[in-house]
């Protein structure tokens, strides 16, 4: 039976155990970094617009490009309606309503 006076064979085993523990700690740190990165990606907010919202946005843009109201003409029409001089063309009104309804589709 051999006696190991300098305990050399145990040093190799201790060194391997320390290296293994260091590797385990490094792997744990790397895993935490990956988990944190994934959690950050998951928590990002996003917004998506419905087709109706896009359509409303387009209408608002078109409305902003519209010419200003002709106040003089509005006042003339108000005056004609109040005095009873304004006559409605039923045929033209029906055509306008039908065209408006068709354009909505």
mmCIF file of N, CA, C and O in Angstrom:
data_model
loop_
_atom_site.group_PDB
_atom_site.id
_atom_site.type_symbol
_atom_site.label_atom_id
_atom_site.label_comp_id
_atom_site.label_asym_id
_atom_site.label_seq_id
_atom_site.Cartn_x
_atom_site.Cartn_y
_atom_site.Cartn_z
ATOM 1 N N UNK A 1 0.846 -1.169 0.000
ATOM 2 C CA UNK A 1 0.000 0.000 0.000
ATOM 3 C C UNK A 1 0.888 1.227 0.000
ATOM 4 O O UNK A 1 1.813 1.344 0.806
ATOM 5 N N UNK A 2 0.571 2.186 -0.928
ATOM 6 C CA UNK A 2 1.388 3.381 -1.048
ATOM 7 C C UNK A 2 0.742 4.499 -0.265
ATOM 8 O O UNK A 2 -0.470 4.663 -0.263
ATOM 9 N N UNK A 3 1.566 5.266 0.388
ATOM 10 C CA UNK A 3 1.091 6.412 1.165
ATOM 11 C C UNK A 3 1.441 7.667 0.382
ATOM 12 O O UNK A 3 2.594 7.855 -0.018
ATOM 13 N N UNK A 4 0.482 8.499 0.192
ATOM 14 C CA UNK A 4 0.687 9.745 -0.538
ATOM 15 C C UNK A 4 1.014 10.825 0.479
ATOM 16 O O UNK A 4 0.128 11.400 1.100
ATOM 17 N N UNK A 5 2.297 11.140 0.616
ATOM 18 C CA UNK A 5 2.726 12.098 1.630
ATOM 19 C C UNK A 5 2.343 13.515 1.230
ATOM 20 O O UNK A 5 1.894 14.303 2.046
ATOM 21 N N UNK A 6 2.541 13.843 -0.021
ATOM 22 C CA UNK A 6 2.287 15.212 -0.484
ATOM 23 C C UNK A 6 0.831 15.455 -0.883
ATOM 24 O O UNK A 6 0.458 16.552 -1.255
ATOM 25 N N UNK A 7 0.033 14.426 -0.843
ATOM 26 C CA UNK A 7 -1.391 14.533 -1.183
ATOM 27 C C UNK A 7 -1.572 15.073 -2.607
ATOM 28 O O UNK A 7 -2.447 15.862 -2.882
ATOM 29 N N UNK A 8 -0.668 14.647 -3.507
ATOM 30 C CA UNK A 8 -0.687 15.141 -4.869
ATOM 31 C C UNK A 8 -1.905 14.655 -5.653
ATOM 32 O O UNK A 8 -2.459 15.363 -6.471
ATOM 33 N N UNK A 9 -2.309 13.445 -5.444
ATOM 34 C CA UNK A 9 -3.436 12.925 -6.208
ATOM 35 C C UNK A 9 -4.734 13.653 -5.852
ATOM 36 O O UNK A 9 -5.608 13.829 -6.696
ATOM 37 N N UNK A 10 -4.889 14.127 -4.626
ATOM 38 C CA UNK A 10 -6.088 14.859 -4.227
ATOM 39 C C UNK A 10 -6.114 16.265 -4.822
ATOM 40 O O UNK A 10 -7.171 16.814 -5.053
ATOM 41 N N UNK A 11 -4.945 16.891 -5.051
ATOM 42 C CA UNK A 11 -4.893 18.228 -5.643
ATOM 43 C C UNK A 11 -5.515 18.236 -7.029
ATOM 44 O O UNK A 11 -6.237 19.161 -7.392
ATOM 45 N N UNK A 12 -5.244 17.222 -7.828
ATOM 46 C CA UNK A 12 -5.839 17.144 -9.162
ATOM 47 C C UNK A 12 -7.352 17.072 -9.075
ATOM 48 O O UNK A 12 -8.072 17.704 -9.833
ATOM 49 N N UNK A 13 -7.824 16.292 -8.126
ATOM 50 C CA UNK A 13 -9.259 16.154 -7.966
ATOM 51 C C UNK A 13 -9.862 17.474 -7.480
ATOM 52 O O UNK A 13 -10.919 17.882 -7.937
ATOM 53 N N UNK A 14 -9.204 18.174 -6.587
ATOM 54 C CA UNK A 14 -9.686 19.461 -6.088
ATOM 55 C C UNK A 14 -9.716 20.473 -7.228
ATOM 56 O O UNK A 14 -10.677 21.224 -7.389
ATOM 57 N N UNK A 15 -8.658 20.497 -8.035
ATOM 58 C CA UNK A 15 -8.613 21.437 -9.164
ATOM 59 C C UNK A 15 -9.759 21.178 -10.144
ATOM 60 O O UNK A 15 -10.391 22.107 -10.627
ATOM 61 N N UNK A 16 -10.036 19.891 -10.423
ATOM 62 C CA UNK A 16 -11.138 19.566 -11.323
ATOM 63 C C UNK A 16 -12.479 19.995 -10.718
ATOM 64 O O UNK A 16 -13.346 20.513 -11.413
ATOM 65 N N UNK A 17 -12.657 19.823 -9.445
ATOM 66 C CA UNK A 17 -13.908 20.210 -8.786
ATOM 67 C C UNK A 17 -14.093 21.725 -8.841
ATOM 68 O O UNK A 17 -15.189 22.216 -9.122
ATOM 69 N N UNK A 18 -13.025 22.483 -8.609
ATOM 70 C CA UNK A 18 -13.094 23.952 -8.663
ATOM 71 C C UNK A 18 -13.428 24.396 -10.076
ATOM 72 O O UNK A 18 -14.276 25.274 -10.281
ATOM 73 N N UNK A 19 -12.800 23.797 -11.073
ATOM 74 C CA UNK A 19 -13.077 24.161 -12.456
ATOM 75 C C UNK A 19 -14.528 23.840 -12.824
ATOM 76 O O UNK A 19 -15.202 24.614 -13.501
ATOM 77 N N UNK A 20 -15.004 22.720 -12.357
ATOM 78 C CA UNK A 20 -16.378 22.338 -12.646
ATOM 79 C C UNK A 20 -17.353 23.322 -12.001
ATOM 80 O O UNK A 20 -18.340 23.729 -12.616
ATOM 81 N N UNK A 21 -17.061 23.755 -10.765
ATOM 82 C CA UNK A 21 -17.920 24.727 -10.095
ATOM 83 C C UNK A 21 -17.888 26.068 -10.825
ATOM 84 O O UNK A 21 -18.909 26.722 -10.970
ATOM 85 N N UNK A 22 -16.703 26.473 -11.288
ATOM 86 C CA UNK A 22 -16.603 27.727 -12.031
ATOM 87 C C UNK A 22 -17.403 27.645 -13.332
ATOM 88 O O UNK A 22 -18.094 28.596 -13.704
ATOM 89 N N UNK A 23 -17.325 26.515 -14.002
ATOM 90 C CA UNK A 23 -18.101 26.325 -15.231
ATOM 91 C C UNK A 23 -19.598 26.350 -14.944
ATOM 92 O O UNK A 23 -20.378 26.930 -15.698
ATOM 93 N N UNK A 24 -19.997 25.733 -13.843
ATOM 94 C CA UNK A 24 -21.416 25.732 -13.470
ATOM 95 C C UNK A 24 -21.905 27.152 -13.204
ATOM 96 O O UNK A 24 -22.990 27.540 -13.639
ATOM 97 N N UNK A 25 -21.097 27.941 -12.486
ATOM 98 C CA UNK A 25 -21.470 29.330 -12.185
ATOM 99 C C UNK A 25 -21.561 30.129 -13.482
ATOM 100 O O UNK A 25 -22.496 30.906 -13.685
ATOM 101 N N UNK A 26 -20.607 29.945 -14.389
ATOM 102 C CA UNK A 26 -20.612 30.653 -15.673
ATOM 103 C C UNK A 26 -21.862 30.281 -16.468
ATOM 104 O O UNK A 26 -22.517 31.146 -17.057
ATOM 105 N N UNK A 27 -22.219 29.012 -16.488
ATOM 106 C CA UNK A 27 -23.422 28.571 -17.203
ATOM 107 C C UNK A 27 -24.682 29.180 -16.604
ATOM 108 O O UNK A 27 -25.603 29.566 -17.326
ATOM 109 N N UNK A 28 -24.719 29.271 -15.280
ATOM 110 C CA UNK A 28 -25.882 29.882 -14.617
ATOM 111 C C UNK A 28 -25.996 31.358 -14.983
ATOM 112 O O UNK A 28 -27.085 31.858 -15.250
ATOM 113 N N UNK A 29 -24.858 32.066 -15.002
ATOM 114 C CA UNK A 29 -24.869 33.488 -15.359
ATOM 115 C C UNK A 29 -25.329 33.653 -16.805
ATOM 116 O O UNK A 29 -26.149 34.524 -17.119
ATOM 117 N N UNK A 30 -24.810 32.809 -17.687
ATOM 118 C CA UNK A 30 -25.208 32.876 -19.091
ATOM 119 C C UNK A 30 -26.706 32.604 -19.245
ATOM 120 O O UNK A 30 -27.392 33.279 -20.010
ATOM 121 N N UNK A 31 -27.221 31.633 -18.515
ATOM 122 C CA UNK A 31 -28.644 31.298 -18.600
ATOM 123 C C UNK A 31 -29.507 32.447 -18.096
ATOM 124 O O UNK A 31 -30.541 32.762 -18.682
ATOM 125 N N UNK A 32 -29.065 33.094 -17.013
ATOM 126 C CA UNK A 32 -29.816 34.252 -16.497
ATOM 127 C C UNK A 32 -29.823 35.378 -17.513
ATOM 128 O O UNK A 32 -30.826 36.064 -17.696
ATOM 129 N N UNK A 33 -28.705 35.591 -18.201
ATOM 130 C CA UNK A 33 -28.629 36.639 -19.222
ATOM 131 C C UNK A 33 -29.583 36.333 -20.368
ATOM 132 O O UNK A 33 -30.278 37.216 -20.867
ATOM 133 N N UNK A 34 -29.666 35.078 -20.771
ATOM 134 C CA UNK A 34 -30.578 34.674 -21.840
ATOM 135 C C UNK A 34 -32.021 34.874 -21.394
ATOM 136 O O UNK A 34 -32.850 35.406 -22.138
ATOM 137 N N UNK A 35 -32.331 34.468 -20.173
ATOM 138 C CA UNK A 35 -33.702 34.624 -19.664
ATOM 139 C C UNK A 35 -34.093 36.092 -19.587
ATOM 140 O O UNK A 35 -35.212 36.459 -19.923
ATOM 141 N N UNK A 36 -33.176 36.933 -19.128
ATOM 142 C CA UNK A 36 -33.441 38.365 -19.036
ATOM 143 C C UNK A 36 -33.660 38.946 -20.420
ATOM 144 O O UNK A 36 -34.558 39.757 -20.632
ATOM 145 N N UNK A 37 -32.849 38.528 -21.368
ATOM 146 C CA UNK A 37 -32.988 39.005 -22.743
ATOM 147 C C UNK A 37 -34.338 38.608 -23.323
ATOM 148 O O UNK A 37 -35.011 39.405 -23.961
ATOM 149 N N UNK A 38 -34.755 37.371 -23.084
ATOM 150 C CA UNK A 38 -36.047 36.906 -23.583
ATOM 151 C C UNK A 38 -37.185 37.644 -22.902
ATOM 152 O O UNK A 38 -38.170 38.005 -23.544
ATOM 153 N N UNK A 39 -37.055 37.898 -21.626
ATOM 154 C CA UNK A 39 -38.103 38.623 -20.899
ATOM 155 C C UNK A 39 -38.218 40.039 -21.435
ATOM 156 O O UNK A 39 -39.314 40.574 -21.546
ATOM 157 N N UNK A 40 -37.096 40.642 -21.778
ATOM 158 C CA UNK A 40 -37.127 41.994 -22.325
ATOM 159 C C UNK A 40 -37.836 41.997 -23.673
ATOM 160 O O UNK A 40 -38.641 42.869 -23.949
ATOM 161 N N UNK A 41 -37.554 41.032 -24.507
ATOM 162 C CA UNK A 41 -38.196 40.962 -25.810
ATOM 163 C C UNK A 41 -39.693 40.731 -25.684
ATOM 164 O O UNK A 41 -40.468 41.304 -26.411
ATOM 165 N N UNK A 42 -40.100 39.931 -24.754
ATOM 166 C CA UNK A 42 -41.507 39.607 -24.587
ATOM 167 C C UNK A 42 -42.281 40.815 -24.081
ATOM 168 O O UNK A 42 -43.408 41.037 -24.470
ATOM 169 N N UNK A 43 -41.672 41.635 -23.263
ATOM 170 C CA UNK A 43 -42.392 42.732 -22.632
ATOM 171 C C UNK A 43 -42.512 43.971 -23.515
ATOM 172 O O UNK A 43 -43.075 44.957 -23.083
ATOM 173 N N UNK A 44 -42.010 43.938 -24.736
ATOM 174 C CA UNK A 44 -42.123 45.093 -25.613
ATOM 175 C C UNK A 44 -43.562 45.249 -26.072
ATOM 176 O O UNK A 44 -44.240 44.275 -26.382
ATOM 177 N N UNK A 45 -44.035 46.490 -26.126
ATOM 178 C CA UNK A 45 -45.393 46.772 -26.549
ATOM 179 C C UNK A 45 -45.444 46.918 -28.066
ATOM 180 O O UNK A 45 -44.461 47.285 -28.697
ATOM 181 N N UNK A 46 -46.591 46.641 -28.602
ATOM 182 C CA UNK A 46 -46.791 46.841 -30.029
ATOM 183 C C UNK A 46 -48.217 47.326 -30.249
ATOM 184 O O UNK A 46 -49.110 47.063 -29.446
ATOM 185 N N UNK A 47 -48.382 48.030 -31.348
ATOM 186 C CA UNK A 47 -49.684 48.584 -31.683
ATOM 187 C C UNK A 47 -49.995 48.203 -33.122
ATOM 188 O O UNK A 47 -49.126 48.279 -33.988
ATOM 189 N N UNK A 48 -51.218 47.797 -33.373
ATOM 190 C CA UNK A 48 -51.641 47.549 -34.743
ATOM 191 C C UNK A 48 -52.994 48.222 -34.947
ATOM 192 O O UNK A 48 -53.847 48.213 -34.060
ATOM 193 N N UNK A 49 -53.155 48.817 -36.110
ATOM 194 C CA UNK A 49 -54.387 49.530 -36.413
ATOM 195 C C UNK A 49 -55.328 48.633 -37.204
ATOM 196 O O UNK A 49 -54.905 47.906 -38.094
ATOM 197 N N UNK A 50 -56.593 48.732 -36.880
ATOM 198 C CA UNK A 50 -57.600 47.989 -37.626
ATOM 199 C C UNK A 50 -57.824 48.673 -38.975
ATOM 200 O O UNK A 50 -57.487 49.849 -39.143
ATOM 201 N N UNK A 51 -58.394 47.979 -39.926
ATOM 202 C CA UNK A 51 -58.691 48.623 -41.215
ATOM 203 C C UNK A 51 -59.603 49.837 -41.058
ATOM 204 O O UNK A 51 -59.440 50.833 -41.771
ATOM 205 N N UNK A 52 -60.537 49.775 -40.111
ATOM 206 C CA UNK A 52 -61.434 50.913 -39.887
ATOM 207 C C UNK A 52 -60.654 52.126 -39.375
ATOM 208 O O UNK A 52 -60.932 53.260 -39.764
ATOM 209 N N UNK A 53 -59.669 51.880 -38.510
ATOM 210 C CA UNK A 53 -58.860 52.986 -37.986
ATOM 211 C C UNK A 53 -58.027 53.605 -39.102
ATOM 212 O O UNK A 53 -57.868 54.834 -39.167
ATOM 213 N N UNK A 54 -57.498 52.764 -39.985
ATOM 214 C CA UNK A 54 -56.735 53.297 -41.122
ATOM 215 C C UNK A 54 -57.630 54.124 -42.036
ATOM 216 O O UNK A 54 -57.245 55.176 -42.523
ATOM 217 N N UNK A 55 -58.840 53.621 -42.263
ATOM 218 C CA UNK A 55 -59.781 54.346 -43.113
ATOM 219 C C UNK A 55 -60.138 55.695 -42.483
ATOM 220 O O UNK A 55 -60.181 56.713 -43.172
ATOM 221 N N UNK A 56 -60.363 55.709 -41.189
ATOM 222 C CA UNK A 56 -60.667 56.954 -40.495
ATOM 223 C C UNK A 56 -59.493 57.923 -40.592
ATOM 224 O O UNK A 56 -59.691 59.126 -40.808
ATOM 225 N N UNK A 57 -58.284 57.422 -40.467
ATOM 226 C CA UNK A 57 -57.091 58.260 -40.590
ATOM 227 C C UNK A 57 -57.016 58.867 -41.983
ATOM 228 O O UNK A 57 -56.703 60.059 -42.136
ATOM 229 N N UNK A 58 -57.308 58.070 -43.019
ATOM 230 C CA UNK A 58 -57.296 58.593 -44.393
ATOM 231 C C UNK A 58 -58.347 59.683 -44.573
ATOM 232 O O UNK A 58 -58.095 60.708 -45.213
ATOM 233 N N UNK A 59 -59.524 59.470 -43.998
ATOM 234 C CA UNK A 59 -60.592 60.469 -44.101
ATOM 235 C C UNK A 59 -60.178 61.766 -43.415
ATOM 236 O O UNK A 59 -60.417 62.866 -43.939
ATOM 237 N N UNK A 60 -59.549 61.649 -42.264
ATOM 238 C CA UNK A 60 -59.110 62.850 -41.559
ATOM 239 C C UNK A 60 -58.059 63.609 -42.361
ATOM 240 O O UNK A 60 -58.055 64.838 -42.398
ATOM 241 N N UNK A 61 -57.165 62.887 -43.030
ATOM 242 C CA UNK A 61 -56.165 63.548 -43.876
ATOM 243 C C UNK A 61 -56.828 64.268 -45.040
ATOM 244 O O UNK A 61 -56.477 65.394 -45.368
ATOM 245 N N UNK A 62 -57.811 63.591 -45.669
ATOM 246 C CA UNK A 62 -58.522 64.216 -46.787
ATOM 247 C C UNK A 62 -59.284 65.447 -46.320
ATOM 248 O O UNK A 62 -59.361 66.453 -47.020
ATOM 249 N N UNK A 63 -59.867 65.360 -45.130
ATOM 250 C CA UNK A 63 -60.612 66.486 -44.581
ATOM 251 C C UNK A 63 -59.695 67.676 -44.346
ATOM 252 O O UNK A 63 -60.087 68.817 -44.543
ATOM 253 N N UNK A 64 -58.471 67.399 -43.931
ATOM 254 C CA UNK A 64 -57.509 68.489 -43.716
ATOM 255 C C UNK A 64 -57.111 69.156 -45.007
ATOM 256 O O UNK A 64 -56.760 70.345 -45.031
ATOM 257 N N UNK A 65 -57.198 68.412 -46.133
ATOM 258 C CA UNK A 65 -56.840 68.964 -47.443
ATOM 259 C C UNK A 65 -58.019 69.671 -48.111
ATOM 260 O O UNK A 65 -57.842 70.301 -49.160
ATOM 261 N N UNK A 66 -59.204 69.570 -47.530
ATOM 262 C CA UNK A 66 -60.400 70.159 -48.135
ATOM 263 C C UNK A 66 -60.306 71.690 -48.109
ATOM 264 O O UNK A 66 -59.709 72.278 -47.202
ATOM 265 N N UNK A 67 -60.919 72.309 -49.116
ATOM 266 C CA UNK A 67 -60.912 73.783 -49.127
ATOM 267 C C UNK A 67 -61.756 74.334 -47.972
ATOM 268 O O UNK A 67 -62.657 73.645 -47.475
ATOM 269 N N UNK A 68 -61.480 75.540 -47.563
ATOM 270 C CA UNK A 68 -62.259 76.123 -46.452
ATOM 271 C C UNK A 68 -63.720 76.339 -46.866
ATOM 272 O O UNK A 68 -64.050 76.377 -48.049
ATOM 273 N N UNK A 69 -64.584 76.466 -45.890
ATOM 274 C CA UNK A 69 -66.018 76.641 -46.122
ATOM 275 C C UNK A 69 -66.263 78.022 -46.722
ATOM 276 O O UNK A 69 -65.708 79.032 -46.273
ATOM 277 N N UNK A 70 -67.114 78.039 -47.743
ATOM 278 C CA UNK A 70 -67.510 79.304 -48.367
ATOM 279 C C UNK A 70 -68.670 79.877 -47.542
ATOM 280 O O UNK A 70 -69.837 79.551 -47.755
ATOM 281 N N UNK A 71 -68.330 80.699 -46.593
ATOM 282 C CA UNK A 71 -69.309 81.205 -45.632
ATOM 283 C C UNK A 71 -70.384 82.044 -46.314
ATOM 284 O O UNK A 71 -71.552 82.023 -45.916
ATOM 285 N N UNK A 72 -70.029 82.747 -47.378
ATOM 286 C CA UNK A 72 -71.016 83.591 -48.077
ATOM 287 C C UNK A 72 -72.123 82.714 -48.677
ATOM 288 O O UNK A 72 -73.302 83.022 -48.561
ATOM 289 N N UNK A 73 -71.712 81.568 -49.271
ATOM 290 C CA UNK A 73 -72.704 80.663 -49.863
ATOM 291 C C UNK A 73 -73.574 80.025 -48.783
ATOM 292 O O UNK A 73 -74.791 79.885 -48.962
ATOM 293 N N UNK A 74 -72.974 79.672 -47.653
ATOM 294 C CA UNK A 74 -73.733 79.091 -46.536
ATOM 295 C C UNK A 74 -74.777 80.084 -46.053
ATOM 296 O O UNK A 74 -75.945 79.735 -45.821
ATOM 297 N N UNK A 75 -74.395 81.340 -45.928
ATOM 298 C CA UNK A 75 -75.338 82.374 -45.470
ATOM 299 C C UNK A 75 -76.481 82.567 -46.470
ATOM 300 O O UNK A 75 -77.637 82.750 -46.077
ATOM 301 N N UNK A 76 -76.174 82.515 -47.777
ATOM 302 C CA UNK A 76 -77.212 82.655 -48.803
ATOM 303 C C UNK A 76 -78.202 81.492 -48.725
ATOM 304 O O UNK A 76 -79.425 81.702 -48.841
ATOM 305 N N UNK A 77 -77.673 80.267 -48.521
ATOM 306 C CA UNK A 77 -78.563 79.111 -48.415
ATOM 307 C C UNK A 77 -79.442 79.194 -47.168
ATOM 308 O O UNK A 77 -80.649 78.889 -47.214
ATOM 309 N N UNK A 78 -78.880 79.607 -46.058
ATOM 310 C CA UNK A 78 -79.667 79.765 -44.823
ATOM 311 C C UNK A 78 -80.797 80.759 -45.044
ATOM 312 O O UNK A 78 -81.949 80.530 -44.632
ATOM 313 N N UNK A 79 -80.481 81.852 -45.688
ATOM 314 C CA UNK A 79 -81.470 82.901 -45.938
ATOM 315 C C UNK A 79 -82.578 82.380 -46.850
ATOM 316 O O UNK A 79 -83.775 82.619 -46.613
ATOM 317 N N UNK A 80 -82.191 81.620 -47.899
ATOM 318 C CA UNK A 80 -83.176 81.086 -48.839
ATOM 319 C C UNK A 80 -84.085 80.074 -48.144
ATOM 320 O O UNK A 80 -85.300 80.038 -48.393
ATOM 321 N N UNK A 81 -83.511 79.236 -47.267
ATOM 322 C CA UNK A 81 -84.319 78.239 -46.545
ATOM 323 C C UNK A 81 -85.298 78.930 -45.605
ATOM 324 O O UNK A 81 -86.490 78.582 -45.542
ATOM 325 N N UNK A 82 -84.834 79.942 -44.880
ATOM 326 C CA UNK A 82 -85.690 80.652 -43.926
ATOM 327 C C UNK A 82 -86.819 81.408 -44.633
ATOM 328 O O UNK A 82 -87.940 81.481 -44.134
ATOM 329 N N UNK A 83 -86.537 81.946 -45.799
ATOM 330 C CA UNK A 83 -87.560 82.713 -46.517
ATOM 331 C C UNK A 83 -88.496 81.817 -47.319
ATOM 332 O O UNK A 83 -89.524 82.268 -47.814
ATOM 333 N N UNK A 84 -88.122 80.528 -47.476
ATOM 334 C CA UNK A 84 -88.964 79.601 -48.232
ATOM 335 C C UNK A 84 -88.652 79.613 -49.717
ATOM 336 O O UNK A 84 -89.341 78.967 -50.500
ATOM 337 N N UNK A 85 -87.637 80.325 -50.135
ATOM 338 C CA UNK A 85 -87.283 80.409 -51.554
ATOM 339 C C UNK A 85 -86.458 79.208 -52.009
ATOM 340 O O UNK A 85 -86.333 78.970 -53.210
ATOM 341 N N UNK A 86 -85.930 78.434 -51.093
ATOM 342 C CA UNK A 86 -85.091 77.281 -51.462
ATOM 343 C C UNK A 86 -85.985 76.103 -51.792
ATOM 344 O O UNK A 86 -86.814 75.688 -50.981
ATOM 345 N N UNK A 87 -85.834 75.579 -53.004
ATOM 346 C CA UNK A 87 -86.633 74.440 -53.447
ATOM 347 C C UNK A 87 -85.720 73.228 -53.597
ATOM 348 O O UNK A 87 -84.627 73.324 -54.154
ATOM 349 N N UNK A 88 -86.157 72.085 -53.125
ATOM 350 C CA UNK A 88 -85.395 70.848 -53.190
ATOM 351 C C UNK A 88 -85.795 70.082 -54.438
ATOM 352 O O UNK A 88 -86.981 69.844 -54.677
ATOM 353 N N UNK A 89 -84.810 69.693 -55.243
ATOM 354 C CA UNK A 89 -85.045 68.855 -56.419
ATOM 355 C C UNK A 89 -84.983 67.402 -55.936
ATOM 356 O O UNK A 89 -83.903 66.880 -55.661
ATOM 357 N N UNK A 90 -86.144 66.767 -55.832
ATOM 358 C CA UNK A 90 -86.245 65.420 -55.258
ATOM 359 C C UNK A 90 -85.460 64.409 -56.087
ATOM 360 O O UNK A 90 -84.828 63.498 -55.537
ATOM 361 N N UNK A 91 -85.498 64.534 -57.414
ATOM 362 C CA UNK A 91 -84.773 63.603 -58.279
ATOM 363 C C UNK A 91 -83.267 63.695 -58.036
ATOM 364 O O UNK A 91 -82.578 62.686 -57.896
ATOM 365 N N UNK A 92 -82.751 64.896 -57.977
ATOM 366 C CA UNK A 92 -81.312 65.100 -57.743
ATOM 367 C C UNK A 92 -80.912 64.613 -56.352
ATOM 368 O O UNK A 92 -79.856 64.000 -56.163
ATOM 369 N N UNK A 93 -81.776 64.845 -55.360
ATOM 370 C CA UNK A 93 -81.502 64.395 -53.998
ATOM 371 C C UNK A 93 -81.443 62.865 -53.936
ATOM 372 O O UNK A 93 -80.526 62.294 -53.324
ATOM 373 N N UNK A 94 -82.360 62.198 -54.603
ATOM 374 C CA UNK A 94 -82.378 60.733 -54.606
ATOM 375 C C UNK A 94 -81.117 60.179 -55.272
ATOM 376 O O UNK A 94 -80.531 59.200 -54.787
ATOM 377 N N UNK A 95 -80.704 60.796 -56.379
ATOM 378 C CA UNK A 95 -79.480 60.350 -57.050
ATOM 379 C C UNK A 95 -78.259 60.533 -56.149
ATOM 380 O O UNK A 95 -77.379 59.679 -56.088
ATOM 381 N N UNK A 96 -78.196 61.636 -55.450
ATOM 382 C CA UNK A 96 -77.063 61.917 -54.549
ATOM 383 C C UNK A 96 -77.007 60.917 -53.398
ATOM 384 O O UNK A 96 -75.934 60.438 -53.023
ATOM 385 N N UNK A 97 -78.170 60.581 -52.851
ATOM 386 C CA UNK A 97 -78.219 59.614 -51.744
ATOM 387 C C UNK A 97 -77.779 58.240 -52.241
ATOM 388 O O UNK A 97 -76.993 57.554 -51.573
ATOM 389 N N UNK A 98 -78.271 57.833 -53.414
ATOM 390 C CA UNK A 98 -77.902 56.530 -53.970
ATOM 391 C C UNK A 98 -76.401 56.470 -54.252
ATOM 392 O O UNK A 98 -75.743 55.461 -53.971
ATOM 393 N N UNK A 99 -75.847 57.536 -54.800
ATOM 394 C CA UNK A 99 -74.409 57.574 -55.079
ATOM 395 C C UNK A 99 -73.603 57.492 -53.778
ATOM 396 O O UNK A 99 -72.619 56.764 -53.691
ATOM 397 N N UNK A 100 -74.043 58.203 -52.756
ATOM 398 C CA UNK A 100 -73.357 58.169 -51.461
ATOM 399 C C UNK A 100 -73.371 56.755 -50.882
ATOM 400 O O UNK A 100 -72.336 56.257 -50.414
ATOM 401 N N UNK A 101 -74.513 56.102 -50.917
ATOM 402 C CA UNK A 101 -74.626 54.738 -50.387
ATOM 403 C C UNK A 101 -73.736 53.771 -51.169
ATOM 404 O O UNK A 101 -73.091 52.902 -50.601
ATOM 405 N N UNK A 102 -73.708 53.930 -52.504
ATOM 406 C CA UNK A 102 -72.883 53.058 -53.339
ATOM 407 C C UNK A 102 -71.404 53.269 -53.046
ATOM 408 O O UNK A 102 -70.617 52.312 -53.014
ATOM 409 N N UNK A 103 -70.998 54.495 -52.810
ATOM 410 C CA UNK A 103 -69.593 54.799 -52.516
ATOM 411 C C UNK A 103 -69.144 54.233 -51.181
ATOM 412 O O UNK A 103 -67.958 53.984 -50.978
ATOM 413 N N UNK A 104 -70.060 54.016 -50.258
ATOM 414 C CA UNK A 104 -69.707 53.445 -48.955
ATOM 415 C C UNK A 104 -69.287 51.990 -49.074
ATOM 416 O O UNK A 104 -68.507 51.489 -48.248
ATOM 417 N N UNK A 105 -69.797 51.302 -50.074
ATOM 418 C CA UNK A 105 -69.457 49.897 -50.244
ATOM 419 C C UNK A 105 -68.114 49.834 -50.852
ATOM 420 O O UNK A 105 -67.231 49.234 -50.745
#
